[in-house]
XYZ file of C-alpha atoms in Angstrom:
632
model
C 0.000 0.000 0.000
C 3.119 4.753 -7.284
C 0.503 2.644 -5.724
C 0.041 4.837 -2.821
C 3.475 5.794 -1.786
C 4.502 2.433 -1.013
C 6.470 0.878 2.032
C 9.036 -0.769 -0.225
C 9.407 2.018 -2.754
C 10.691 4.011 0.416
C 12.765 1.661 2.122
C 15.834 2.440 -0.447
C 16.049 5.745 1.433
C 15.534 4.663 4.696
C 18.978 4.387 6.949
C 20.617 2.016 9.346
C 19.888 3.442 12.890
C 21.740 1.734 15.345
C 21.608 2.554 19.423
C 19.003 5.172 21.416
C 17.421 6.591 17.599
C 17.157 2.615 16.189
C 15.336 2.307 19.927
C 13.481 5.170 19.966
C 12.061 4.614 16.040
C 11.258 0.877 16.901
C 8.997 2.217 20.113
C 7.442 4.974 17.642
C 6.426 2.511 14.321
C 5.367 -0.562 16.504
C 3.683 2.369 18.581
C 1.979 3.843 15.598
C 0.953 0.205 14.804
C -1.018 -0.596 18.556
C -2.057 2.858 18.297
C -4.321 2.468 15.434
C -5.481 -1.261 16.362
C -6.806 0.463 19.711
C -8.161 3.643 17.654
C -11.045 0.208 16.184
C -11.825 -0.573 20.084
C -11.853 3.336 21.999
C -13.421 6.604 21.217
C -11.090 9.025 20.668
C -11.988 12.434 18.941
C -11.117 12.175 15.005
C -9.669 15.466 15.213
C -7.075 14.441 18.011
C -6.812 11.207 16.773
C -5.460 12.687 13.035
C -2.800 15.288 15.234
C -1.644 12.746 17.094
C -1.480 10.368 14.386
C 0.649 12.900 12.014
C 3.022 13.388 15.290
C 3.826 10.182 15.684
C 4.120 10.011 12.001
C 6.378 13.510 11.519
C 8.690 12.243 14.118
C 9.286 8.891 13.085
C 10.043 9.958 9.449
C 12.653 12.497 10.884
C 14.231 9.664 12.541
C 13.880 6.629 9.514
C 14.456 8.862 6.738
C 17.375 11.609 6.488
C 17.794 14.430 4.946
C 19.988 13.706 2.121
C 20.712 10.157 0.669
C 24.649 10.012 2.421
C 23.682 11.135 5.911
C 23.229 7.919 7.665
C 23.208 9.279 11.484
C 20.119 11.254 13.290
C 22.230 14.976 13.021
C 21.240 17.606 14.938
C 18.667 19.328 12.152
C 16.713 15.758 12.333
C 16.157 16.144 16.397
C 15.460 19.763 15.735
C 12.701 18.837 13.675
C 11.443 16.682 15.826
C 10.935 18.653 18.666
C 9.394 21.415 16.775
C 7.154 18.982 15.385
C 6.181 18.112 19.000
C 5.904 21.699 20.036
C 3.702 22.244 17.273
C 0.957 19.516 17.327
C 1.046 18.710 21.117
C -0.112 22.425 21.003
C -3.693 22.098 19.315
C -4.018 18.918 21.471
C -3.157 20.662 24.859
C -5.441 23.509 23.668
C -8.030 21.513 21.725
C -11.407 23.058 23.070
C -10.653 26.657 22.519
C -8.231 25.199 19.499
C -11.216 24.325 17.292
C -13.193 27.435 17.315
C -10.175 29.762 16.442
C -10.012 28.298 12.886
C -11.289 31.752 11.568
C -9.654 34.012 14.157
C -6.780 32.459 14.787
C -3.734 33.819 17.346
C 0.078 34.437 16.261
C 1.161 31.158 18.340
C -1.681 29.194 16.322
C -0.231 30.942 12.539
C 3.560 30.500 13.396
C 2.689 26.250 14.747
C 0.395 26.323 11.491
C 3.602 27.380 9.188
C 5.648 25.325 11.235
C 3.588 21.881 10.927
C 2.529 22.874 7.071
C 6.607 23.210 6.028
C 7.290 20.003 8.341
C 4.626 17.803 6.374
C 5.934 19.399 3.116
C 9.739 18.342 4.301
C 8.707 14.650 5.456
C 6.915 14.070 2.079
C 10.332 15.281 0.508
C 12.162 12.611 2.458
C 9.865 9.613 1.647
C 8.774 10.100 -1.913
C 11.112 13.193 -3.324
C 10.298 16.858 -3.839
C 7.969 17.121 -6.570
C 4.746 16.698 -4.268
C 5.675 19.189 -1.910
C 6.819 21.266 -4.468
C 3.401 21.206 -6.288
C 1.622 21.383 -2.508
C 3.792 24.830 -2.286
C 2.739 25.858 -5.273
C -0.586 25.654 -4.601
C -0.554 27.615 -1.333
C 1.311 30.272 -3.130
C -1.672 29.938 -5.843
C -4.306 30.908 -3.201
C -2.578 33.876 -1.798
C -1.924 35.677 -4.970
C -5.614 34.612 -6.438
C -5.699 38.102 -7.805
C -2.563 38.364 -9.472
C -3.569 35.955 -12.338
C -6.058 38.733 -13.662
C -3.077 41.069 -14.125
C -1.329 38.786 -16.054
C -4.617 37.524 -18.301
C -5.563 34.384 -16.733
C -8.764 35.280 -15.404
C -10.087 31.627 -15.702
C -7.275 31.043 -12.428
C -8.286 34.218 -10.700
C -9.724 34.219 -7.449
C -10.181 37.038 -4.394
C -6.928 35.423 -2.829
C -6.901 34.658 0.526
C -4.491 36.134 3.537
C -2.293 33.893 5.717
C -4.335 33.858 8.567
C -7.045 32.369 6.680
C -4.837 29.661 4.717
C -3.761 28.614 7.788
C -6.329 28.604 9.918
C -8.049 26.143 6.956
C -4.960 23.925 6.731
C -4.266 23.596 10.271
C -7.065 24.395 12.344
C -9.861 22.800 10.527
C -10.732 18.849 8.839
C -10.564 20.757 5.067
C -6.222 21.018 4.882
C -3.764 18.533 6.391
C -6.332 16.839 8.911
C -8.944 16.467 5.966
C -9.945 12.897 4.228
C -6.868 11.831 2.790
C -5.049 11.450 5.897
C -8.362 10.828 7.708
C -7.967 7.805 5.165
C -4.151 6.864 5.722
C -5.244 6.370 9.436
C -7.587 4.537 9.399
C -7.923 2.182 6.403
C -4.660 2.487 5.009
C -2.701 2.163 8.360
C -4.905 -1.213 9.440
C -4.307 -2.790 6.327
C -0.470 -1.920 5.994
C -0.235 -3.789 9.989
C -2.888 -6.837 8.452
C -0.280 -7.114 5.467
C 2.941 -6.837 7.907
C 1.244 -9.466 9.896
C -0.109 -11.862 7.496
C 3.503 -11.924 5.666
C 5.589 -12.537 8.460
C 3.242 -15.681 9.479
C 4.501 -17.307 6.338
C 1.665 -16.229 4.406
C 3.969 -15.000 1.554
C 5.913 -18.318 0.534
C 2.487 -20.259 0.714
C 1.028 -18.269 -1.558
C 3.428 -18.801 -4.364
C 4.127 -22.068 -3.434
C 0.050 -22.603 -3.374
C 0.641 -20.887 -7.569
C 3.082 -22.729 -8.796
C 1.873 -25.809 -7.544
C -1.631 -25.224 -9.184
C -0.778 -22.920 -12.611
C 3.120 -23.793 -12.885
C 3.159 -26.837 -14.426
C 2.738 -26.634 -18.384
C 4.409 -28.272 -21.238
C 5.641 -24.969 -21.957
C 7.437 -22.383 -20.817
C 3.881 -20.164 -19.432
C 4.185 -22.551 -16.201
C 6.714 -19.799 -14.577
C 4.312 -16.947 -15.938
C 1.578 -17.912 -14.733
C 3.004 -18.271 -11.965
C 4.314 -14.863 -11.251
C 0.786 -13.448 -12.201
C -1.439 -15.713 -9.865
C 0.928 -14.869 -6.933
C 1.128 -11.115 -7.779
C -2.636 -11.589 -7.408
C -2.505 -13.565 -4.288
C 0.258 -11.438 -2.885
C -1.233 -8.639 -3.467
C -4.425 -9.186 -1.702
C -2.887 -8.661 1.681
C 0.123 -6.277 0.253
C -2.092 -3.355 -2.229
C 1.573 -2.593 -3.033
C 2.791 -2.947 -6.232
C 6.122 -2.330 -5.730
C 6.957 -4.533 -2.566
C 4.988 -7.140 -4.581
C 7.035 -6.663 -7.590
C 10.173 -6.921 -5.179
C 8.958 -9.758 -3.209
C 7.664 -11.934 -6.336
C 11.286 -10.966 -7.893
C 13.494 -12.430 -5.374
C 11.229 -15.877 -5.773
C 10.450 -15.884 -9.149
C 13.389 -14.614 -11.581
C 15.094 -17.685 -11.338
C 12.295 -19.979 -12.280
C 11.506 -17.010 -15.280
C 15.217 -17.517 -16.380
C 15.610 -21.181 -16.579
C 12.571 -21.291 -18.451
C 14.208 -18.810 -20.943
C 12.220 -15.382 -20.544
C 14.537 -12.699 -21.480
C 15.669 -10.025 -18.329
C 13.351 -7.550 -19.782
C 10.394 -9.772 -20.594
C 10.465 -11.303 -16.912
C 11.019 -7.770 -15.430
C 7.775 -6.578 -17.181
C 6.029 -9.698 -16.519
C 7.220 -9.425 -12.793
C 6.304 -5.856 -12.234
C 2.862 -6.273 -14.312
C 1.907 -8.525 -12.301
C 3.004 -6.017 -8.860
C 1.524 -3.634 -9.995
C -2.097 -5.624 -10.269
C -1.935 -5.393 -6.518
C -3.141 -1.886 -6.913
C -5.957 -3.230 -8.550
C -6.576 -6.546 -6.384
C -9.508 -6.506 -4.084
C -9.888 -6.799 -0.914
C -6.597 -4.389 -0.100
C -6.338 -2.580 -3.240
C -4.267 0.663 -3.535
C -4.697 3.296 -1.073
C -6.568 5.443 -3.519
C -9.385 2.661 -3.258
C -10.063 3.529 0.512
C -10.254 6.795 -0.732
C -12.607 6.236 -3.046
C -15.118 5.093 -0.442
C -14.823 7.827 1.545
C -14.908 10.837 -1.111
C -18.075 9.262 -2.570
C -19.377 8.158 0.562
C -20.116 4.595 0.048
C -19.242 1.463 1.558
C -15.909 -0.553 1.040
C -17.551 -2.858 0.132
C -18.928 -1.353 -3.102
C -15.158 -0.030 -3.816
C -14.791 -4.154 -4.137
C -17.320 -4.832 -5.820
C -16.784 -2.512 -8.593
C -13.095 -3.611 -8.652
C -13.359 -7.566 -9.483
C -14.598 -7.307 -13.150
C -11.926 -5.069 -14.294
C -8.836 -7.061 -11.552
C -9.908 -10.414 -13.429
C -9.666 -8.992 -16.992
C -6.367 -6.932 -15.705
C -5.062 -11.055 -15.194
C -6.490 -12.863 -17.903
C -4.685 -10.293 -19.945
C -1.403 -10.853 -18.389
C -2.059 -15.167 -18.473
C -3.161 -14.811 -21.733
C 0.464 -12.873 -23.391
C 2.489 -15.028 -21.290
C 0.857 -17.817 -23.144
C 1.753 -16.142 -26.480
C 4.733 -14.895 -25.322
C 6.025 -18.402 -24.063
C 5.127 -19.626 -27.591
C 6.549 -16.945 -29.761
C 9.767 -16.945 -27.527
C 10.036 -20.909 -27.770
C 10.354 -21.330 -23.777
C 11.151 -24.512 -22.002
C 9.238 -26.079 -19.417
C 10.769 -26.505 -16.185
C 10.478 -29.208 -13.222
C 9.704 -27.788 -9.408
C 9.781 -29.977 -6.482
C 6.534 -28.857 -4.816
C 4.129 -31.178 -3.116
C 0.612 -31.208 -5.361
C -1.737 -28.503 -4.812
C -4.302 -30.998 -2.928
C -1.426 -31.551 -0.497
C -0.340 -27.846 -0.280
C -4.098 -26.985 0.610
C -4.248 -29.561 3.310
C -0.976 -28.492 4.956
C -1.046 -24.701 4.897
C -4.665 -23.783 3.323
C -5.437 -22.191 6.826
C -3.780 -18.813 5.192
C -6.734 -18.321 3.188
C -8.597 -17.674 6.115
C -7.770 -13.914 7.353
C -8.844 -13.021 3.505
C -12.136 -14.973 3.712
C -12.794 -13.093 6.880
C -12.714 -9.911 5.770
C -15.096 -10.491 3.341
C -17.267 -11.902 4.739
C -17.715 -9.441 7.903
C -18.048 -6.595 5.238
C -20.679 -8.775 3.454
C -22.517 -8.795 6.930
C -21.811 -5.221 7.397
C -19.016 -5.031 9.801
C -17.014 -1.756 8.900
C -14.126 -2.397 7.292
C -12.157 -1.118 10.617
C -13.289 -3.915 12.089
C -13.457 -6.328 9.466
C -9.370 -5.653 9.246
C -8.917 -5.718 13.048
C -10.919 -8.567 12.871
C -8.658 -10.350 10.392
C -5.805 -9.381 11.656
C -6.148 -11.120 14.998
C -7.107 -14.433 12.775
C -3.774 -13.822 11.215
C -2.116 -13.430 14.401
C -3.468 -16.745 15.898
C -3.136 -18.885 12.780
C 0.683 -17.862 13.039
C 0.804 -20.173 15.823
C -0.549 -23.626 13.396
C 3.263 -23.992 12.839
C 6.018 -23.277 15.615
C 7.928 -22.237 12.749
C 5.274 -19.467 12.106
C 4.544 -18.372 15.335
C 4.480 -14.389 15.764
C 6.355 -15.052 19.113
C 6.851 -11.129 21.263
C 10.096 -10.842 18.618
C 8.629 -11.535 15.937
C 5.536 -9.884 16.348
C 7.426 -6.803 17.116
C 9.309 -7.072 14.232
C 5.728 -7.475 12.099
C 4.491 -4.496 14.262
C 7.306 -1.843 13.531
C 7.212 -2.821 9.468
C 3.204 -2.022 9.602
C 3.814 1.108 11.464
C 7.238 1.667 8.962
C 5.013 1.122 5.987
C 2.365 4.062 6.527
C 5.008 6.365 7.141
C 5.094 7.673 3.470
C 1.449 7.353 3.102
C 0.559 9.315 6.054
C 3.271 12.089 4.827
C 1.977 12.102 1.092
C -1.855 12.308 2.033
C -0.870 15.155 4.658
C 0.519 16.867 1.834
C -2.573 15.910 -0.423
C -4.374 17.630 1.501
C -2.766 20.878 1.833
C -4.101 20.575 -2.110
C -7.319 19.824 -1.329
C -8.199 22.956 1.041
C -6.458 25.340 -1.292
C -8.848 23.997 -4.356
C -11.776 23.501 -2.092
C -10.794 27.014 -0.780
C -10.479 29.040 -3.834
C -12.612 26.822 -5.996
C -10.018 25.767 -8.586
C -11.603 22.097 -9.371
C -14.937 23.803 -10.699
C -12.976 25.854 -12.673
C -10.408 23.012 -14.501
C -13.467 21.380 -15.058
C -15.413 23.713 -16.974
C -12.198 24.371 -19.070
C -11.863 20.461 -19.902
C -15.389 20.586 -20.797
C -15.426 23.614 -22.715
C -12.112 22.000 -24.515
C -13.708 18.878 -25.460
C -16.967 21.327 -26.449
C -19.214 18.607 -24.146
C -18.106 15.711 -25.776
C -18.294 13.065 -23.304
C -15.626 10.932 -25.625
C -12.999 13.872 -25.889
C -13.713 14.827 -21.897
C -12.641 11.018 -20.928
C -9.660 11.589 -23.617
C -8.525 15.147 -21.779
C -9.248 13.766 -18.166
C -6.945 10.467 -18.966
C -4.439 12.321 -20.176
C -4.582 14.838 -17.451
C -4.457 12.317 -14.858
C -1.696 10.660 -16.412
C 0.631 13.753 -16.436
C -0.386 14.231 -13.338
C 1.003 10.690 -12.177
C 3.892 11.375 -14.204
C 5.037 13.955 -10.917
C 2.926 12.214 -8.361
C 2.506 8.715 -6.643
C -0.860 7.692 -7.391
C -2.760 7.841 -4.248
C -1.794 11.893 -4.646
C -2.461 11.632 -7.784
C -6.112 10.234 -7.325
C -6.637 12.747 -4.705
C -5.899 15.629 -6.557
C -7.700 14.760 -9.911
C -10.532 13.700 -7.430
C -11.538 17.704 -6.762
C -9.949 18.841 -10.002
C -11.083 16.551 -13.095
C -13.591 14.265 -11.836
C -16.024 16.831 -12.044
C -15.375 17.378 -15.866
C -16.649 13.788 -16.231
C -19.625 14.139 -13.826
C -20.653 17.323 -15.739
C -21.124 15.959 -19.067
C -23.017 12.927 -17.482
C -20.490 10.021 -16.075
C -21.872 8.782 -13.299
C -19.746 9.374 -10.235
C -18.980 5.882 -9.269
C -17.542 5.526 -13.064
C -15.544 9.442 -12.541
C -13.837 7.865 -9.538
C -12.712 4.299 -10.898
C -11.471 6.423 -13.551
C -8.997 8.447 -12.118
C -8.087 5.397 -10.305
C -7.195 3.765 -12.542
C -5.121 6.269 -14.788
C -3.590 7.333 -11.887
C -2.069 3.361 -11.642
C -0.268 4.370 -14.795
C 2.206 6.182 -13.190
C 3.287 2.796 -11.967
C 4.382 2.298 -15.416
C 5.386 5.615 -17.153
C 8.620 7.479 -16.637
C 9.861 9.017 -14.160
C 7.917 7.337 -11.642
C 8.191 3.861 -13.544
C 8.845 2.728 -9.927
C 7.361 -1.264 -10.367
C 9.686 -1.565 -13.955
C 12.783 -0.188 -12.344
C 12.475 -2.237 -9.390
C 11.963 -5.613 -11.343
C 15.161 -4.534 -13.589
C 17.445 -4.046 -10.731
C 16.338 -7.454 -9.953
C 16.485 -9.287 -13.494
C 19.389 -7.575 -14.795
C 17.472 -5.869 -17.960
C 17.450 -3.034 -19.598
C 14.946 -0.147 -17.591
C 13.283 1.266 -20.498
C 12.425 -1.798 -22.110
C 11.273 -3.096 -18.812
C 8.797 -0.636 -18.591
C 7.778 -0.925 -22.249
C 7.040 -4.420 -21.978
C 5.159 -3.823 -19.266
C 2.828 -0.959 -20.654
C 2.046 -3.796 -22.930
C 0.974 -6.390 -20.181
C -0.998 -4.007 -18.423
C -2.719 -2.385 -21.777
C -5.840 -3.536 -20.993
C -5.924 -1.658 -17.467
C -6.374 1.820 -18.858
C -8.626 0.465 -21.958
C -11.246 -0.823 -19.358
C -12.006 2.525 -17.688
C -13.440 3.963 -21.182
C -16.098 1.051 -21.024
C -17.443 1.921 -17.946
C -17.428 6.034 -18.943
C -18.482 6.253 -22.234
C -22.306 4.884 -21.987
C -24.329 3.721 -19.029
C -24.069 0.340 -20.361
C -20.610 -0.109 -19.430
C -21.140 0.453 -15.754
C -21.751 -3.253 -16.235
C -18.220 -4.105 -15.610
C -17.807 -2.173 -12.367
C -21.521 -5.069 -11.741
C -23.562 -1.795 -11.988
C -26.893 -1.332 -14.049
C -28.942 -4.478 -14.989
C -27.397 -7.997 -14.804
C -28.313 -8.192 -19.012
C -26.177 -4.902 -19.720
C -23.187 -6.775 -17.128
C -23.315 -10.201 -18.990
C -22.966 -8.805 -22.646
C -20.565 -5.798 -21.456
C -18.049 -8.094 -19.495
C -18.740 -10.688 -22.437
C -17.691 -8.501 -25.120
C -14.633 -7.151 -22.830
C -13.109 -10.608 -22.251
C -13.175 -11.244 -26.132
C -11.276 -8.097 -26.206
C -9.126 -8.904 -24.033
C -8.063 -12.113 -25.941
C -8.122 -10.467 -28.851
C -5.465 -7.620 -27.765
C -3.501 -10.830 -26.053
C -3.358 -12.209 -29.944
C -2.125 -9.041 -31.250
C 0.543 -7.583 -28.702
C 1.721 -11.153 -28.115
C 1.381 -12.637 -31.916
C 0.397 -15.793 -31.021
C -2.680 -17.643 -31.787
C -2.043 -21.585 -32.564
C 1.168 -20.219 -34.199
C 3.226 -16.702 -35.347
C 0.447 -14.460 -36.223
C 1.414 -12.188 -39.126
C 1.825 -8.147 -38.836
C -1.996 -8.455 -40.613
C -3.329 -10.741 -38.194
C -2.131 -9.048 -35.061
C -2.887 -5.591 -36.342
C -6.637 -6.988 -36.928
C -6.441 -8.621 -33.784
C -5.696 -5.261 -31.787
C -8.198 -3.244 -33.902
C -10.905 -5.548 -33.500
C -9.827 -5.749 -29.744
C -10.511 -1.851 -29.407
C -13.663 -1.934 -31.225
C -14.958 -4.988 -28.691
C -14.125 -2.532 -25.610
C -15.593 0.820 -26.738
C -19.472 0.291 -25.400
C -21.171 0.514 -28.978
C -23.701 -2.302 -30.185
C -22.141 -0.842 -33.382
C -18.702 -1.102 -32.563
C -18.976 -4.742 -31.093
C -20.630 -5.635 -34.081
C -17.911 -4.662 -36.447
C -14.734 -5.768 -33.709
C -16.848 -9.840 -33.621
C -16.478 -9.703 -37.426
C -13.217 -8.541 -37.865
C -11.165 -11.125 -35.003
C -13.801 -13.501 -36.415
C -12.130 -12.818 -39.925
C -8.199 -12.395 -38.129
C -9.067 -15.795 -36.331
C -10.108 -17.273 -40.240
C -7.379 -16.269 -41.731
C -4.635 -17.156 -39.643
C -6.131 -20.897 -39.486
C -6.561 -21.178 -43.195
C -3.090 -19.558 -43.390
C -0.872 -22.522 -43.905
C 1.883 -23.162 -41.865
């Protein structure tokens, strides 16, 4: 949990503390960690709970992360900063009842502690994901003081009345619309509990099992795909528990390269097989990214639903994957290879029990347990399963140990949705969203087609700077609307941007998921990530089905159950067809003709037109003729 900023994406800058400051961070994460599992059970105000959250957060990053890359020990500037960041949120806490109702008034102590904490979240966001975010968070504070400068210089569509600093601070600091608003609302309390169920869940031994459990039951194959399909079902698996796709890129690359190379997959092809396949933890119910709690909360709907909508499009996301490995093992003539692994029947009967924790959490938010619970709930069924094998057992150690990576893993989420939200109350403040919106709109003249085009490609450059839970957050206030005002519904607007903010997993500079797998394999970066865009085409093809008509909500299992049959119909035979055509396979080489028919009619079977599916059937109909009268 760019997926979100990620816990393993941050690690790299993390450094070795040894002595009081290793101590002293250990108490803080693992602190964080019971913290937030006693935040399900007590009542504590959400306002205090968020400041005290952040402070344990803000100091903890001070400590974990330095200031530049080479500094390895806590220097003096780090303890600085973390007793001014004590100073300044123990203060609202101390003072909370008269605190609250100064947000429009507020005194000089309250607007030098609200500069103070605003530049502290902006410097911890540096430190875990790099400068651009808190750059852009600057930027727009700077934006809504000077409103009225941008009529001076002929952007009156940016203008505003422009707002002094008392006010900007007492909204970011003082109130739930800036850094205390619903992102890091949402980074803890969903995120954080699912970043300590993952910790938890992994260090029981749920990790091995699970590709173990893959290989055993897809990895077997006259051919080459056995590896492949591997790699994909356990990226799945994994990332159920992880919603990380670059720790399960990392974690699925340590196990799997080696099985990917004796089979004979090139560095680059197993690198973007490897990190397509992390990267579908974004996109994995029940976990998901962190954007997906968000989701929930900005439209006000239950988890649950955020699930729901999510399993059409995961399973096509993996069927596409499956289905070019297939071709790809083909094309690439791929060996199969032998693993000594019990069979899957035994597998289940030894170690099945790890299933459990995920079926739990289902099922409580089936019966309506919030998902707070549901997680607490599952985590404590992870916990005591741990104990099945002594091997397993979270004994005080090693439960620690699980305790102080959950706590470690939030850090950067915490820090990024603090800053997120600094965005938020300056667009919510000066009304900026309303405004990019009408300008997409008036750009695409109401077109609902060229509106998705503009807000896909907005969110995309936007993930391009950002990590995606940002990124999702900002396009959230900013372009979402555009697609609500020319008639997407809002559950459709929101999977949107979700899911074209995922493609800054995948696209440079923030290629995070490609880079990681080809440090691993040995390959070449770029192509890495180019095979990759090609694995996870289908990702950022399926969010134009469910905007462009009302019918298409039938893959997020919206609308009628008639409109869902023939709508995820028609999307798995494009699916198979793009498969043909990017991997040039079918029951042998497909021709350039075949696979450029194969892609076109693959299009035309996911744009939600009677018309269009019409003409895509009869043209892989004819691709699929052709290449099996084709002789060999």
């Amino acid at each position: 949990m760019n997926d979100a900023p990620d816990p393993t994406e941050s690690e790299i800058k993390t450094r070795a503390l040894i002595g009081f400051p290793s101590h002293l961070a250990t108490i803080l994460t693992a602190g964080l960690s019971l913290y937030a599992l006693y935040w399900v059970i007590a009542i504590i105000q959400p306002q205090v709970y968020r400041m005290s959250f952040l402070l344990i957060v803000l100091v903890a990053t001070f400590l974990i992360y330095p200031a530049r890359k080479r500094t390895q020990r806590v220097t003096v500037g780090d303890w600085t900063l973390v007793a001014v960041a004590v100073l300044a949120l123990v203060w609202p806490i101390v003072d909370f009842n008269q605190f609250v109702y100064r947000a429009a008034t507020p005194t000089g102590i309250d607007l030098a502690l609200g500069a103070i904490t605003t530049l502290l979240v902006l410097e911890a966001t540096r430190r875990t994901v790099g400068p651009i975010l808190p750059i852009t968070a600057l930027g727009f504070v700077i934006y809504g003081y000077y409103g009225p400068f941008f009529e001076l210089i002929g952007l009156e569509l940016f203008a505003h009345r422009g707002y002094d600093v008392a006010r900007l601070i007492g909204t970011l600091y003082m109130t739930l619309e800036g850094i205390f608003g619903v992102p890091l609302d949402v980074a803890s309390t969903y995120i954080v509990l699912f970043t300590i169920f993952g910790a938890i869940f992994t260090h029981s031994g749920a990790g091995q099992f699970f590709i173990n459990w893959t290989m055993a039951a897809f990895g077997r194959s006259g051919t080459g795909a056995g590896p492949g399909r591997t790699v994909t079902m356990s990226g799945f698996l994994l990332g159920t528990v992880s919603g990380s796709g670059v720790a399960t890129t990392v974690t699925l690359g340590a196990v799997a390269w080696p099985l990917l190379r004796r089979a004979g997959f090139s560095a680059e092809v197993s690198g973007g097989i490897l990190s397509a396949s992390g990267i579908g933890a974004i996109l994995a119910p029940p976990t998901m990214g962190a954007a997906a709690f968000l989701i929930a909360e900005f439209l006000q709907i239950t988890y649950l639903q955020v699930i729901t909508m999510a399993i059409v499009p995961a399973i096509l996301y993996y069927l596409s994957i499956m289905l070019m490995i297939e071709a790809d093992a083909r094309r690439l003539h791929t060996k199969a290879i032998n693993t000594e692994l019990p069979s899957i029947v035994t597998l289940t009967r030894q170690s099945g029990y790890y299933f459990l924790p995920l079926v739990v959490i289902v099922l409580l938010l089936i019966l309506g347990i919030t998902p707070f619970r549901a997680i607490f709930y599952a985590t404590l069924c992870a916990f005591g399963l741990s104990f099945i094998r002594r091997e397993t057992a979270l004994t005080p150690h090693r439960l620690l140990s699980a305790l102080e990576d959950g706590g470690k893993g939030v850090l950067s989420v915490a820090a990024t949705t603090a800053s997120a939200g600094i965005i938020v109350g300056v667009v919510t403040l000066t009304g900026l969203g309303l405004k990019i919106a009408g300008i997409l709109v008036a750009l695409a003249d109401g077109s609902v087609f060229l509106t998705v085009v503009y807000s896909a490609i907005s969110v995309w450059m936007l993930g391009l700077a950002v990590p995606v839970t940002a990124s999702y957050i900002i396009a959230a206030v900013m372009i979402a609307p555009a697609l609500t005002l020319v008639g997407v519904a809002d559950v459709a607007a929101h999977m949107f941007i979700f899911y074209y903010a995922v493609l800054s997993e995948v696209s440079p500079p923030t290629a995070l998921s490609p880079f990681a797998a080809a440090a691993i394999t040995g390959g070449n970066p770029f192509r890495t990530m180019m095979l990759t865009w090609k694995y996870t085409l289908p990702a950022f093809l399926v969010p134009f089905i469910f905007t462009l008509s009302p019918e298409g909500l039938g893959v997020l299992l919206q609308g009628s159950p008639t409109d869902a049959m023939w709508t995820i119909g028609t999307a798995v035979i494009g699916v198979t067809a793009l498969a043909i055509g990017c991997g040039g396979w079918l029951t042998r080489k497909a021709n350039l003709g075949e696979r450029t028919g194969a892609i076109l009619s693959g299009l035309l079977l996911f744009y939600p037109s009677s018309s269009a599916h019409i003409v895509g059937f009869i043209l892989f109909g004819t691709v699929i003729a052709l290449h099996l009268w084709r002789k060999p």
